[in-house]
């Protein structure tokens, strides 16, 4: 592990801190107080594109010097920043939008800083992935995030084949000029699953399309523009055997099907040809188990 010791003849200094700062994915109002405070107080902001971050800083009245840190020269840029951190500089790392290191540069510097024993602080905030998931209405806790879909059709199909049996929602970033082709490949390999396509999250023209993959493909206008997050439902889990007793059935509807008390009572009463009041009484006791 490399610790901060570039020149042992120098007086040892207190190393700086690396702040990994999330910035808005569209709406500038989403910047956090903590992000503003950090960007204002550090010695240097390392950013993907200095022109882009300059606009954000101007908007926030922040005059902290900027230095570029981008994917193509990430190793070299990270080494230079690490040296500054070891000399005691406080550095914030931002990307053009959202959370650094999520499909953006950042991981190389974070790893180098951790290896050198530098404190790394996350200034949490916007990310397109989380914004999309937060309004997707998925009841499952799990999901698979695949980052950007491969540009190459064969690589895409191979990826979809490897994910075909995953019972979790699949989340991807995709470029607008490839979305139609990706939706077609996806429908061909995964089947015509339900999906949600989010465009321009947090921006004026934010929209969400929902439906089977084939329908989304038809509804997307040719030459669509903007930034996209695609969420595709996971593979259907193998049917679970239904219990035979009423209590078991009620728990099955509640836990496996996420049914409401009312829905479960209606289904069981209808399926077993029982009076609703009889099932309702049992259902109340089962639903109360959650509160006790
Ligand atoms: N680090 C960013 C994050 O935390 O979300 C992601 C950066 S990645 C280079 C950019 C991709 O994220 C876009 O191509 C798009 O797929 C997605 N994205 C970013 N902003 C978005 C937005 N406002 N609406 C929808 N998708 C967005």
mmCIF file of C-alpha atoms and ligand atoms in Angstrom:
data_model
loop_
_atom_site.group_PDB
_atom_site.id
_atom_site.type_symbol
_atom_site.label_atom_id
_atom_site.label_comp_id
_atom_site.label_asym_id
_atom_site.label_seq_id
_atom_site.Cartn_x
_atom_site.Cartn_y
_atom_site.Cartn_z
ATOM 1 C CA UNK A 1 0.000 0.000 0.000
ATOM 2 C CA UNK A 2 1.406 3.432 -0.979
ATOM 3 C CA UNK A 3 1.175 5.874 1.895
ATOM 4 C CA UNK A 4 1.663 9.597 1.523
ATOM 5 C CA UNK A 5 5.467 9.852 1.482
ATOM 6 C CA UNK A 6 6.609 11.293 -1.798
ATOM 7 C CA UNK A 7 9.638 13.051 -0.401
ATOM 8 C CA UNK A 8 10.877 11.913 2.988
ATOM 9 C CA UNK A 9 13.167 14.962 3.225
ATOM 10 C CA UNK A 10 10.122 17.237 3.460
ATOM 11 C CA UNK A 11 8.489 17.896 6.795
ATOM 12 C CA UNK A 12 5.599 15.431 7.066
ATOM 13 C CA UNK A 13 2.322 17.205 6.391
ATOM 14 C CA UNK A 14 -1.218 16.505 7.352
ATOM 15 C CA UNK A 15 -2.684 14.957 4.175
ATOM 16 C CA UNK A 16 -5.723 16.541 2.610
ATOM 17 C CA UNK A 17 -9.118 14.955 2.103
ATOM 18 C CA UNK A 18 -10.797 13.811 -1.071
ATOM 19 C CA UNK A 19 -14.466 14.795 -1.347
ATOM 20 C CA UNK A 20 -16.474 12.940 -3.984
ATOM 21 C CA UNK A 21 -19.276 15.361 -4.720
ATOM 22 C CA UNK A 22 -22.528 14.575 -6.538
ATOM 23 C CA UNK A 23 -23.889 17.392 -8.712
ATOM 24 C CA UNK A 24 -27.297 17.824 -10.414
ATOM 25 C CA UNK A 25 -28.347 15.617 -13.342
ATOM 26 C CA UNK A 26 -30.344 18.478 -14.828
ATOM 27 C CA UNK A 27 -32.115 20.652 -12.322
ATOM 28 C CA UNK A 28 -29.561 22.909 -10.626
ATOM 29 C CA UNK A 29 -31.871 23.175 -7.619
ATOM 30 C CA UNK A 30 -30.865 19.619 -6.731
ATOM 31 C CA UNK A 31 -27.400 20.665 -5.537
ATOM 32 C CA UNK A 32 -27.081 19.994 -1.807
ATOM 33 C CA UNK A 33 -26.025 22.511 0.836
ATOM 34 C CA UNK A 34 -23.163 20.224 1.682
ATOM 35 C CA UNK A 35 -22.021 20.090 -1.944
ATOM 36 C CA UNK A 36 -22.029 23.908 -2.162
ATOM 37 C CA UNK A 37 -20.178 24.219 1.108
ATOM 38 C CA UNK A 38 -17.578 21.639 0.029
ATOM 39 C CA UNK A 39 -17.026 23.052 -3.461
ATOM 40 C CA UNK A 40 -16.598 26.524 -1.945
ATOM 41 C CA UNK A 41 -14.121 25.509 0.724
ATOM 42 C CA UNK A 42 -11.740 23.030 -0.962
ATOM 43 C CA UNK A 43 -8.437 24.093 -2.543
ATOM 44 C CA UNK A 44 -9.209 22.522 -5.903
ATOM 45 C CA UNK A 45 -12.095 20.980 -7.828
ATOM 46 C CA UNK A 46 -11.153 18.104 -10.131
ATOM 47 C CA UNK A 47 -13.754 17.846 -12.877
ATOM 48 C CA UNK A 48 -14.481 15.942 -16.068
ATOM 49 C CA UNK A 49 -14.916 19.040 -18.179
ATOM 50 C CA UNK A 50 -13.747 22.348 -16.741
ATOM 51 C CA UNK A 51 -16.076 24.314 -19.065
ATOM 52 C CA UNK A 52 -19.072 22.399 -17.770
ATOM 53 C CA UNK A 53 -18.163 22.719 -14.085
ATOM 54 C CA UNK A 54 -17.252 26.383 -14.570
ATOM 55 C CA UNK A 55 -20.912 27.030 -15.447
ATOM 56 C CA UNK A 56 -22.093 25.275 -12.280
ATOM 57 C CA UNK A 57 -19.566 27.203 -10.159
ATOM 58 C CA UNK A 58 -20.566 30.501 -11.751
ATOM 59 C CA UNK A 59 -24.196 29.725 -10.968
ATOM 60 C CA UNK A 60 -23.237 29.005 -7.346
ATOM 61 C CA UNK A 61 -20.806 31.934 -7.030
ATOM 62 C CA UNK A 62 -17.917 29.589 -6.351
ATOM 63 C CA UNK A 63 -14.432 30.689 -7.340
ATOM 64 C CA UNK A 64 -12.443 27.565 -6.408
ATOM 65 C CA UNK A 65 -9.787 26.691 -9.035
ATOM 66 C CA UNK A 66 -10.687 23.857 -11.413
ATOM 67 C CA UNK A 67 -8.469 21.151 -12.815
ATOM 68 C CA UNK A 68 -9.450 18.542 -15.395
ATOM 69 C CA UNK A 69 -9.793 14.856 -14.540
ATOM 70 C CA UNK A 70 -11.150 12.762 -17.392
ATOM 71 C CA UNK A 71 -11.383 9.130 -18.407
ATOM 72 C CA UNK A 72 -8.736 9.112 -21.153
ATOM 73 C CA UNK A 73 -5.982 10.313 -18.799
ATOM 74 C CA UNK A 74 -7.416 9.114 -15.518
ATOM 75 C CA UNK A 75 -4.273 7.297 -14.304
ATOM 76 C CA UNK A 76 -1.978 10.246 -14.921
ATOM 77 C CA UNK A 77 -4.440 12.831 -13.572
ATOM 78 C CA UNK A 78 -5.083 10.712 -10.486
ATOM 79 C CA UNK A 79 -1.358 10.440 -9.746
ATOM 80 C CA UNK A 80 -0.989 14.238 -9.922
ATOM 81 C CA UNK A 81 -4.004 14.798 -7.670
ATOM 82 C CA UNK A 82 -2.784 12.213 -5.188
ATOM 83 C CA UNK A 83 0.470 14.123 -4.870
ATOM 84 C CA UNK A 84 -1.479 17.278 -4.038
ATOM 85 C CA UNK A 85 -3.607 15.400 -1.507
ATOM 86 C CA UNK A 86 -0.461 14.086 0.144
ATOM 87 C CA UNK A 87 0.847 17.669 0.311
ATOM 88 C CA UNK A 88 -2.224 18.605 2.308
ATOM 89 C CA UNK A 89 -4.571 19.972 -0.349
ATOM 90 C CA UNK A 90 -8.327 19.474 0.071
ATOM 91 C CA UNK A 91 -9.756 18.291 -3.236
ATOM 92 C CA UNK A 92 -13.318 17.839 -4.479
ATOM 93 C CA UNK A 93 -14.011 15.502 -7.362
ATOM 94 C CA UNK A 94 -17.066 16.078 -9.548
ATOM 95 C CA UNK A 95 -18.263 14.704 -12.875
ATOM 96 C CA UNK A 96 -20.317 16.523 -15.494
ATOM 97 C CA UNK A 97 -23.547 15.375 -13.864
ATOM 98 C CA UNK A 98 -24.666 13.088 -11.069
ATOM 99 C CA UNK A 99 -22.424 11.025 -8.868
ATOM 100 C CA UNK A 100 -18.753 10.624 -9.843
ATOM 101 C CA UNK A 101 -17.572 7.048 -10.485
ATOM 102 C CA UNK A 102 -21.086 5.923 -11.470
ATOM 103 C CA UNK A 103 -20.471 5.423 -15.213
ATOM 104 C CA UNK A 104 -18.127 8.384 -14.847
ATOM 105 C CA UNK A 105 -14.454 8.836 -14.006
ATOM 106 C CA UNK A 106 -13.489 8.782 -10.347
ATOM 107 C CA UNK A 107 -12.696 5.219 -9.283
ATOM 108 C CA UNK A 108 -8.979 5.442 -10.143
ATOM 109 C CA UNK A 109 -8.425 8.467 -7.911
ATOM 110 C CA UNK A 110 -10.560 6.992 -5.134
ATOM 111 C CA UNK A 111 -8.529 3.769 -5.173
ATOM 112 C CA UNK A 112 -5.199 5.580 -5.196
ATOM 113 C CA UNK A 113 -6.326 7.853 -2.367
ATOM 114 C CA UNK A 114 -7.537 4.905 -0.288
ATOM 115 C CA UNK A 115 -4.254 3.042 -0.862
ATOM 116 C CA UNK A 116 -2.375 6.129 0.296
ATOM 117 C CA UNK A 117 -4.413 6.387 3.493
ATOM 118 C CA UNK A 118 -6.219 9.585 2.447
ATOM 119 C CA UNK A 119 -9.675 10.204 3.940
ATOM 120 C CA UNK A 120 -12.389 9.956 1.282
ATOM 121 C CA UNK A 121 -15.740 11.593 1.933
ATOM 122 C CA UNK A 122 -18.892 11.052 -0.137
ATOM 123 C CA UNK A 123 -20.999 14.166 -0.587
ATOM 124 C CA UNK A 124 -24.073 12.236 -1.654
ATOM 125 C CA UNK A 125 -26.637 13.567 -4.091
ATOM 126 C CA UNK A 126 -28.224 13.089 -7.509
ATOM 127 C CA UNK A 127 -27.721 10.077 -9.710
ATOM 128 C CA UNK A 128 -29.847 9.187 -12.747
ATOM 129 C CA UNK A 129 -29.928 5.543 -11.659
ATOM 130 C CA UNK A 130 -31.423 6.321 -8.260
ATOM 131 C CA UNK A 131 -33.750 9.023 -9.583
ATOM 132 C CA UNK A 132 -35.222 6.561 -12.106
ATOM 133 C CA UNK A 133 -35.573 3.759 -9.559
ATOM 134 C CA UNK A 134 -37.223 6.095 -7.070
ATOM 135 C CA UNK A 135 -40.128 6.745 -9.445
ATOM 136 C CA UNK A 136 -40.282 3.340 -11.140
ATOM 137 C CA UNK A 137 -42.642 1.899 -8.544
ATOM 138 C CA UNK A 138 -40.781 -1.401 -8.278
ATOM 139 C CA UNK A 139 -41.820 -3.342 -5.205
ATOM 140 C CA UNK A 140 -38.706 -5.538 -5.185
ATOM 141 C CA UNK A 141 -35.744 -4.379 -3.156
ATOM 142 C CA UNK A 142 -33.175 -5.805 -5.571
ATOM 143 C CA UNK A 143 -32.105 -4.676 -9.009
ATOM 144 C CA UNK A 144 -29.254 -5.181 -11.452
ATOM 145 C CA UNK A 145 -27.478 -2.093 -12.774
ATOM 146 C CA UNK A 146 -25.662 -2.713 -16.059
ATOM 147 C CA UNK A 147 -24.341 0.818 -16.665
ATOM 148 C CA UNK A 148 -24.200 1.762 -20.350
ATOM 149 C CA UNK A 149 -25.396 -0.886 -22.787
ATOM 150 C CA UNK A 150 -22.684 -2.058 -25.207
ATOM 151 C CA UNK A 151 -22.686 -0.127 -28.493
ATOM 152 C CA UNK A 152 -22.101 -3.313 -30.439
ATOM 153 C CA UNK A 153 -25.218 -5.381 -31.235
ATOM 154 C CA UNK A 154 -23.516 -8.775 -30.767
ATOM 155 C CA UNK A 155 -22.124 -7.732 -27.358
ATOM 156 C CA UNK A 156 -25.569 -6.434 -26.393
ATOM 157 C CA UNK A 157 -27.309 -9.679 -27.302
ATOM 158 C CA UNK A 158 -24.665 -11.668 -25.431
ATOM 159 C CA UNK A 159 -25.237 -9.502 -22.350
ATOM 160 C CA UNK A 160 -29.025 -9.932 -22.536
ATOM 161 C CA UNK A 161 -28.623 -13.694 -22.858
ATOM 162 C CA UNK A 162 -26.513 -13.816 -19.705
ATOM 163 C CA UNK A 163 -29.152 -11.769 -17.840
ATOM 164 C CA UNK A 164 -32.208 -13.581 -19.222
ATOM 165 C CA UNK A 165 -32.985 -15.589 -16.090
ATOM 166 C CA UNK A 166 -32.210 -12.914 -13.472
ATOM 167 C CA UNK A 167 -35.397 -12.346 -11.468
ATOM 168 C CA UNK A 168 -34.499 -8.672 -10.783
ATOM 169 C CA UNK A 169 -35.299 -5.493 -12.682
ATOM 170 C CA UNK A 170 -32.474 -4.595 -15.068
ATOM 171 C CA UNK A 171 -31.396 -0.959 -15.207
ATOM 172 C CA UNK A 172 -29.290 0.553 -18.001
ATOM 173 C CA UNK A 173 -28.086 3.877 -19.304
ATOM 174 C CA UNK A 174 -28.486 4.197 -23.067
ATOM 175 C CA UNK A 175 -27.733 6.789 -25.732
ATOM 176 C CA UNK A 176 -30.765 8.137 -27.662
ATOM 177 C CA UNK A 177 -29.431 7.138 -31.088
ATOM 178 C CA UNK A 178 -29.162 3.476 -30.015
ATOM 179 C CA UNK A 179 -32.303 3.091 -27.922
ATOM 180 C CA UNK A 180 -34.527 1.655 -30.673
ATOM 181 C CA UNK A 181 -31.957 -0.982 -31.648
ATOM 182 C CA UNK A 182 -31.369 -1.910 -27.997
ATOM 183 C CA UNK A 183 -35.091 -2.271 -27.292
ATOM 184 C CA UNK A 184 -35.441 -4.536 -30.336
ATOM 185 C CA UNK A 185 -32.484 -6.713 -29.269
ATOM 186 C CA UNK A 186 -33.829 -6.860 -25.754
ATOM 187 C CA UNK A 187 -37.308 -7.940 -26.838
ATOM 188 C CA UNK A 188 -35.760 -10.599 -29.086
ATOM 189 C CA UNK A 189 -33.591 -12.088 -26.330
ATOM 190 C CA UNK A 190 -35.552 -11.441 -23.112
ATOM 191 C CA UNK A 191 -39.084 -11.565 -24.509
ATOM 192 C CA UNK A 192 -41.483 -8.661 -24.720
ATOM 193 C CA UNK A 193 -41.183 -7.688 -21.050
ATOM 194 C CA UNK A 194 -42.665 -4.657 -19.349
ATOM 195 C CA UNK A 195 -40.250 -1.756 -19.183
ATOM 196 C CA UNK A 196 -39.946 1.898 -18.227
ATOM 197 C CA UNK A 197 -37.962 4.456 -20.155
ATOM 198 C CA UNK A 198 -37.071 7.700 -18.379
ATOM 199 C CA UNK A 199 -35.937 10.662 -20.415
ATOM 200 C CA UNK A 200 -34.460 13.945 -19.196
ATOM 201 C CA UNK A 201 -35.015 13.286 -15.493
ATOM 202 C CA UNK A 202 -35.333 16.440 -13.368
ATOM 203 C CA UNK A 203 -35.371 18.629 -16.506
ATOM 204 C CA UNK A 204 -38.206 20.608 -18.104
ATOM 205 C CA UNK A 205 -38.985 17.918 -20.685
ATOM 206 C CA UNK A 206 -38.796 15.000 -18.256
ATOM 207 C CA UNK A 207 -40.930 12.052 -19.357
ATOM 208 C CA UNK A 208 -41.540 8.402 -18.658
ATOM 209 C CA UNK A 209 -42.796 5.809 -21.129
ATOM 210 C CA UNK A 210 -44.094 2.557 -19.742
ATOM 211 C CA UNK A 211 -45.148 -0.623 -21.526
ATOM 212 C CA UNK A 212 -43.843 -3.779 -23.194
ATOM 213 C CA UNK A 213 -40.457 -3.352 -24.914
ATOM 214 C CA UNK A 214 -42.043 -3.541 -28.379
ATOM 215 C CA UNK A 215 -44.534 -0.782 -27.522
ATOM 216 C CA UNK A 216 -41.806 1.478 -26.125
ATOM 217 C CA UNK A 217 -39.885 0.982 -29.348
ATOM 218 C CA UNK A 218 -42.885 2.076 -31.393
ATOM 219 C CA UNK A 219 -43.609 5.054 -29.169
ATOM 220 C CA UNK A 220 -40.102 6.496 -29.281
ATOM 221 C CA UNK A 221 -39.863 9.154 -31.927
ATOM 222 C CA UNK A 222 -37.177 8.810 -34.587
ATOM 223 C CA UNK A 223 -34.276 11.092 -33.752
ATOM 224 C CA UNK A 224 -35.227 11.208 -30.067
ATOM 225 C CA UNK A 225 -32.828 13.356 -28.022
ATOM 226 C CA UNK A 226 -31.920 13.622 -24.375
ATOM 227 C CA UNK A 227 -30.612 11.375 -21.650
ATOM 228 C CA UNK A 228 -32.187 8.001 -20.984
ATOM 229 C CA UNK A 229 -32.488 5.408 -18.253
ATOM 230 C CA UNK A 230 -34.140 2.116 -19.160
ATOM 231 C CA UNK A 231 -35.603 -0.262 -16.573
ATOM 232 C CA UNK A 232 -36.748 -3.699 -17.733
ATOM 233 C CA UNK A 233 -38.660 -6.073 -15.518
ATOM 234 C CA UNK A 234 -36.769 -9.168 -14.360
ATOM 235 C CA UNK A 235 -37.485 -12.744 -15.398
ATOM 236 C CA UNK A 236 -40.707 -14.063 -13.914
ATOM 237 C CA UNK A 237 -39.901 -16.223 -10.910
ATOM 238 C CA UNK A 238 -41.043 -19.840 -11.163
ATOM 239 C CA UNK A 239 -44.616 -20.165 -9.894
ATOM 240 C CA UNK A 240 -44.698 -20.819 -6.182
ATOM 241 C CA UNK A 241 -46.919 -23.511 -4.937
ATOM 242 C CA UNK A 242 -50.025 -22.156 -3.304
ATOM 243 C CA UNK A 243 -50.667 -23.382 0.219
ATOM 244 C CA UNK A 244 -53.977 -25.120 0.792
ATOM 245 C CA UNK A 245 -55.129 -23.810 4.179
ATOM 246 C CA UNK A 246 -56.769 -20.381 4.402
ATOM 247 C CA UNK A 247 -54.181 -18.913 6.797
ATOM 248 C CA UNK A 248 -51.378 -20.112 4.534
ATOM 249 C CA UNK A 249 -53.127 -18.690 1.497
ATOM 250 C CA UNK A 250 -53.618 -15.331 3.194
ATOM 251 C CA UNK A 251 -49.931 -15.161 4.104
ATOM 252 C CA UNK A 252 -49.012 -16.194 0.552
ATOM 253 C CA UNK A 253 -51.104 -13.391 -0.948
ATOM 254 C CA UNK A 254 -49.700 -10.905 1.580
ATOM 255 C CA UNK A 255 -46.019 -11.870 1.366
ATOM 256 C CA UNK A 256 -45.498 -13.354 -2.084
ATOM 257 C CA UNK A 257 -48.058 -11.417 -4.108
ATOM 258 C CA UNK A 258 -47.933 -8.144 -2.112
ATOM 259 C CA UNK A 259 -51.769 -8.147 -2.175
ATOM 260 C CA UNK A 260 -53.790 -5.862 0.071
ATOM 261 C CA UNK A 261 -56.033 -7.420 2.707
ATOM 262 C CA UNK A 262 -59.063 -6.588 0.577
ATOM 263 C CA UNK A 263 -57.596 -8.155 -2.574
ATOM 264 C CA UNK A 264 -56.566 -11.331 -0.752
ATOM 265 C CA UNK A 265 -60.003 -11.749 0.847
ATOM 266 C CA UNK A 266 -61.781 -11.231 -2.477
ATOM 267 C CA UNK A 267 -59.574 -13.766 -4.291
ATOM 268 C CA UNK A 268 -59.779 -16.471 -1.627
ATOM 269 C CA UNK A 269 -63.515 -16.069 -1.069
ATOM 270 C CA UNK A 270 -64.116 -16.318 -4.809
ATOM 271 C CA UNK A 271 -61.693 -19.202 -5.446
ATOM 272 C CA UNK A 272 -62.877 -21.332 -2.515
ATOM 273 C CA UNK A 273 -66.503 -20.241 -2.700
ATOM 274 C CA UNK A 274 -66.495 -19.063 0.946
ATOM 275 C CA UNK A 275 -68.368 -16.181 2.577
ATOM 276 C CA UNK A 276 -66.181 -13.059 2.508
ATOM 277 C CA UNK A 277 -66.874 -12.363 6.203
ATOM 278 C CA UNK A 278 -65.350 -15.707 7.160
ATOM 279 C CA UNK A 279 -62.133 -15.045 5.199
ATOM 280 C CA UNK A 280 -62.046 -11.417 6.338
ATOM 281 C CA UNK A 281 -61.963 -12.403 10.014
ATOM 282 C CA UNK A 282 -58.944 -14.628 9.439
ATOM 283 C CA UNK A 283 -57.291 -12.012 7.225
ATOM 284 C CA UNK A 284 -57.533 -9.373 9.958
ATOM 285 C CA UNK A 285 -55.640 -11.636 12.344
ATOM 286 C CA UNK A 286 -52.960 -12.402 9.732
ATOM 287 C CA UNK A 287 -52.468 -8.735 8.763
ATOM 288 C CA UNK A 288 -52.258 -7.777 12.449
ATOM 289 C CA UNK A 289 -49.227 -10.075 12.756
ATOM 290 C CA UNK A 290 -47.221 -7.376 10.923
ATOM 291 C CA UNK A 291 -48.067 -4.701 13.468
ATOM 292 C CA UNK A 292 -47.456 -6.840 16.535
HETATM 293 N N1 LIG B 1 -22.693 9.758 -12.966
HETATM 294 C C1 LIG B 1 -23.990 9.907 -13.557
HETATM 295 C C2 LIG B 1 -25.051 9.464 -12.544
HETATM 296 O O1 LIG B 1 -24.758 9.392 -11.356
HETATM 297 O O2 LIG B 1 -26.166 9.232 -12.944
HETATM 298 C C3 LIG B 1 -24.105 9.167 -14.853
HETATM 299 C C4 LIG B 1 -23.160 9.640 -15.883
HETATM 300 S S1 LIG B 1 -23.271 8.823 -17.422
HETATM 301 C C5 LIG B 1 -21.841 9.449 -18.242
HETATM 302 C C6 LIG B 1 -24.518 9.703 -18.250
HETATM 303 C C7 LIG B 1 -25.755 8.850 -18.500
HETATM 304 O O3 LIG B 1 -26.575 8.863 -17.334
HETATM 305 C C8 LIG B 1 -26.629 9.403 -19.593
HETATM 306 O O4 LIG B 1 -26.212 8.985 -20.865
HETATM 307 C C9 LIG B 1 -27.990 8.851 -19.225
HETATM 308 O O5 LIG B 1 -28.103 7.508 -19.623
HETATM 309 C C10 LIG B 1 -27.930 8.931 -17.704
HETATM 310 N N2 LIG B 1 -28.446 10.234 -17.276
HETATM 311 C C11 LIG B 1 -27.759 11.277 -16.788
HETATM 312 N N3 LIG B 1 -28.580 12.307 -16.518
HETATM 313 C C12 LIG B 1 -29.821 11.900 -16.841
HETATM 314 C C13 LIG B 1 -31.107 12.505 -16.806
HETATM 315 N N4 LIG B 1 -31.258 13.758 -16.395
HETATM 316 N N5 LIG B 1 -32.170 11.788 -17.225
HETATM 317 C C14 LIG B 1 -32.021 10.519 -17.666
HETATM 318 N N6 LIG B 1 -30.832 9.900 -17.714
HETATM 319 C C15 LIG B 1 -29.747 10.565 -17.329
#
